[in-house]
Short mmCIF file of C-alpha atoms in Angstrom, two decimals:
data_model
loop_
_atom_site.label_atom_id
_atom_site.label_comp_id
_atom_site.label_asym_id
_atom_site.label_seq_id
_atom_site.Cartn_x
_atom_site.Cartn_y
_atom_site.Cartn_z
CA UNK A 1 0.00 0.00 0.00
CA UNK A 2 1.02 3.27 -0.55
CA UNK A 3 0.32 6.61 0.92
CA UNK A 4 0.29 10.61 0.78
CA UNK A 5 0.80 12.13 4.02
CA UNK A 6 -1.56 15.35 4.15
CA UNK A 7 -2.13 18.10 6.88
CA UNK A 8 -4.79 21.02 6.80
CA UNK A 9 -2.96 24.56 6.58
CA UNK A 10 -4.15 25.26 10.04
CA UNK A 11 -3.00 21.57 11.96
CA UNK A 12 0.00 20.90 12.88
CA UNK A 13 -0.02 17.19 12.80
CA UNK A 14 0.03 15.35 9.13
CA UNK A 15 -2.06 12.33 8.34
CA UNK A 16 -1.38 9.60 5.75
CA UNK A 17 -4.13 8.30 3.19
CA UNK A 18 -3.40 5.26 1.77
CA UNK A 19 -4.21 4.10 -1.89
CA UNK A 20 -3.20 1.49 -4.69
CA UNK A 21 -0.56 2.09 -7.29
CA UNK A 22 2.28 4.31 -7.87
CA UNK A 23 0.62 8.23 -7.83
CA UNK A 24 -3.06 9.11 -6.95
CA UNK A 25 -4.53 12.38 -9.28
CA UNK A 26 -5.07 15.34 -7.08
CA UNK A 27 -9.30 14.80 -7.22
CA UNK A 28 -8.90 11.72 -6.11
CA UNK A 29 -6.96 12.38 -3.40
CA UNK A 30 -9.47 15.66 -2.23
CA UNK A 31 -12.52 13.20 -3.07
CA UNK A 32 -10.84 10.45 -0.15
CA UNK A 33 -9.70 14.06 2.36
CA UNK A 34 -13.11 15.16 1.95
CA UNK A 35 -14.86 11.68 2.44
CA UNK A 36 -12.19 11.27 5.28
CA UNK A 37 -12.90 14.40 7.20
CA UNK A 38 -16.74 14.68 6.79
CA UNK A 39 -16.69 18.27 4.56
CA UNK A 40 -18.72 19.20 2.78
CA UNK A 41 -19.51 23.34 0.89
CA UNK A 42 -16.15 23.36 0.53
CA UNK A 43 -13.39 22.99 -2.06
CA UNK A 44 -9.55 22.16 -1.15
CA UNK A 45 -6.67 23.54 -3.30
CA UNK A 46 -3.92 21.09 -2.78
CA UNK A 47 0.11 22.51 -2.92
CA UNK A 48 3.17 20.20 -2.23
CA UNK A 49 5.03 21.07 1.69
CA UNK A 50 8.38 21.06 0.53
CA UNK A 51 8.05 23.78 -2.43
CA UNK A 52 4.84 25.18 -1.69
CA UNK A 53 3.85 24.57 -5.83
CA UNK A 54 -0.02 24.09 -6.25
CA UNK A 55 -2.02 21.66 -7.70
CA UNK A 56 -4.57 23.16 -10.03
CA UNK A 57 -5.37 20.35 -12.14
CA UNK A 58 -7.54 17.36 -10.53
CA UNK A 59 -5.69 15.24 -13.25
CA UNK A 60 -1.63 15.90 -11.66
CA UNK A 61 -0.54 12.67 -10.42
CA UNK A 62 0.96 13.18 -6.96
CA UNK A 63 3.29 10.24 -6.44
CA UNK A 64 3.42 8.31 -3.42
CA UNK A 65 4.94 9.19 0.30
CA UNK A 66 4.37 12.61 -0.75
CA UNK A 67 3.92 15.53 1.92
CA UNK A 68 1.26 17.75 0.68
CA UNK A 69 -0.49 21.00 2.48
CA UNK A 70 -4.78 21.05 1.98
CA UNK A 71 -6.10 24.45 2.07
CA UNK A 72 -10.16 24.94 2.36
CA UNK A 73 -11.84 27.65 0.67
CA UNK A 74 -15.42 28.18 -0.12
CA UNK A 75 -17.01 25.81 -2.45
CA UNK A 76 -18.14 28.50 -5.82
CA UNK A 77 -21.42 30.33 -5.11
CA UNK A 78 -21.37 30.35 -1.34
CA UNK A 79 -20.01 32.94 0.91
CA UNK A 80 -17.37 32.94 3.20
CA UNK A 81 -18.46 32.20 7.22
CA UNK A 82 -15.28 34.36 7.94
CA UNK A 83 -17.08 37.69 9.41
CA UNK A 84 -15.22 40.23 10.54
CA UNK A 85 -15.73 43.55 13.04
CA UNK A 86 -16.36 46.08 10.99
CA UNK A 87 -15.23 49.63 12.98
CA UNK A 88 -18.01 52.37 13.84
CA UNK A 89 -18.27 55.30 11.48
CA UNK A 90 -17.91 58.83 12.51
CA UNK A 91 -21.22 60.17 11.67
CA UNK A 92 -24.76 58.41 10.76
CA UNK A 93 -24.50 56.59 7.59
CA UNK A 94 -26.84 58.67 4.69
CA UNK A 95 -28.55 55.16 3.63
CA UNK A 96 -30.07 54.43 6.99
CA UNK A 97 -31.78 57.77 7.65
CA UNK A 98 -33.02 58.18 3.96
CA UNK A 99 -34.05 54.83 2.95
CA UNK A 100 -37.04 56.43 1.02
CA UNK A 101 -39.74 54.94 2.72
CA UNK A 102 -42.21 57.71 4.19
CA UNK A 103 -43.39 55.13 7.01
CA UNK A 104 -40.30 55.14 8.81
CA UNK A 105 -39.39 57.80 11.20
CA UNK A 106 -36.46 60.20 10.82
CA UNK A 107 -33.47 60.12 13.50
CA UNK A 108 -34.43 63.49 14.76
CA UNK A 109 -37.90 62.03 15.31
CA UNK A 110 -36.77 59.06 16.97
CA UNK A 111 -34.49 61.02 19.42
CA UNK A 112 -37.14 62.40 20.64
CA UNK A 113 -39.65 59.08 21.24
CA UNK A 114 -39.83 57.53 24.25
CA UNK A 115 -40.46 54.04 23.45
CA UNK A 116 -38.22 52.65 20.60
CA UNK A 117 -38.54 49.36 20.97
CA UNK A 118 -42.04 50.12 19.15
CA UNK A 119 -41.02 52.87 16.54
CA UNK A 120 -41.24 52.11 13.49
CA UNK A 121 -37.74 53.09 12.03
CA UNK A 122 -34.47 51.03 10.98
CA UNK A 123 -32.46 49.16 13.81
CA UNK A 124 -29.51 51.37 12.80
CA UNK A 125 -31.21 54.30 13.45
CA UNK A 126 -33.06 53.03 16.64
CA UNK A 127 -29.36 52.09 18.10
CA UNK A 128 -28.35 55.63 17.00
CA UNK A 129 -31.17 57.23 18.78
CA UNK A 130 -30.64 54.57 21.92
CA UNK A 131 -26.84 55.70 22.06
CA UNK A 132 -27.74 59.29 22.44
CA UNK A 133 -30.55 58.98 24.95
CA UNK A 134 -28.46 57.09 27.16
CA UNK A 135 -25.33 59.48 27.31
CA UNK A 136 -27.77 62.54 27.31
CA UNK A 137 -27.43 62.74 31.07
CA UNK A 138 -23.52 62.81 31.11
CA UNK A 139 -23.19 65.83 28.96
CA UNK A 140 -24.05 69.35 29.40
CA UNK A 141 -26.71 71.03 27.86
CA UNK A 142 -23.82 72.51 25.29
CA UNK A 143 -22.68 69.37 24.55
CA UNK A 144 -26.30 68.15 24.24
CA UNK A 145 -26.73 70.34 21.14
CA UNK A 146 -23.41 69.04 19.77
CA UNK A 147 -24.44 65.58 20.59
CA UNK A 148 -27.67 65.88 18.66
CA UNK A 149 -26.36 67.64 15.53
CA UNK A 150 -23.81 65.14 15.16
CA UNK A 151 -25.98 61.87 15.96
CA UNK A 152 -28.61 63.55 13.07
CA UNK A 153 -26.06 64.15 10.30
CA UNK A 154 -25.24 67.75 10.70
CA UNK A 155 -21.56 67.23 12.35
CA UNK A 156 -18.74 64.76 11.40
CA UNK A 157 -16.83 63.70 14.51
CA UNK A 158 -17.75 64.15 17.85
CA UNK A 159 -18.61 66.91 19.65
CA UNK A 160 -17.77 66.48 22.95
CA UNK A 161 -14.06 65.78 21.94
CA UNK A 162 -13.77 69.81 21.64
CA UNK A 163 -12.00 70.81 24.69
CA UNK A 164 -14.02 73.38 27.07
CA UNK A 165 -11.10 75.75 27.88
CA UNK A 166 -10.27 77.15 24.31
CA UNK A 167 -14.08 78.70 23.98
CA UNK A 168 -14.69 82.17 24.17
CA UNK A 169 -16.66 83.40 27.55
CA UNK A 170 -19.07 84.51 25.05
CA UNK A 171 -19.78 81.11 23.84
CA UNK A 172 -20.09 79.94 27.32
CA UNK A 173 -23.04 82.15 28.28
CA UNK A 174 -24.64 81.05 25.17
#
């Protein structure tokens, strides 16, 4: 018997597959890894350890005691499972307050309801309008303003980041 030791890009360990003959062809062999390791929505790309060439054709004959690295990657059509934090934004995105549909309510509207769970408006805009009622009672009444022209689109950045001692006593009072 004859064999091709094989380990996933990720493992550490290799495993051996045995088969008849001389050489196995490079769909046989991810056929045996896939019947082997119960996948399935998923295609392999095979490359050899030592020189790191791939295997594109399912008809290359991979001779025997060969070390070869599997790599999975989505099978054609589906998506990738591989999600990834995407970072907040500095202002309100312009395709969640105008979505065009009159039945929803605007973000200035909804900073003002009391019960959002209920409103009818997107749940980008309801978190919006959640993260500003909930730090309303930290800021001043200054910063308030600031806090609400920024969370309805009129400011980029955030207000509160302005620092207190640089205003004018005249902008103070106001």
């Amino acid at each position: 018997m004859s064999c091709v030791h094989y380990r996933f890009q990720s493992r550490l360990t290799y495993d051996s597959l045995q088969f008849e003959g001389l050489n196995i062809t490079a769909g046989e062999l991810k056929r045996q890894i896939m019947r082997r390791e119960r996948l399935k929505f998923c295609q392999l790309k095979i490359s050899k350890a030592q020189t790191d060439e791939e295997y594109t054709d399912d008809d290359a004959l991979i001779p025997k005691n060969m070390s070869v690295i599997i790599r999975r990657v989505p099978a054609a059509g589906l998506k990738s499972s591989n999600r990834r934090f995407v970072g907040h934004q500095a202002g309100p995105s312009a395709k969640s307050s105008q979505t065009g549909d009159s039945s929803l309510l605007s973000l200035e509207q909804l900073l003002k309801t009391e019960n959002l769970a209920e409103a009818k408006a997107s749940e980008e805009d309801k978190l919006k309008a959640v993260m500003y009622q909930s730090s309303l009672c930290y800021y001043s009444s200054r910063a308030a303003a600031l806090l609400r022209i920024s969370a309805s689109g009129g400011a980029q950045g955030f207000p509160a980041a302005s620092c207190w001692r640089w205003t004018t006593q005249t902008e103070r009072e106001s």
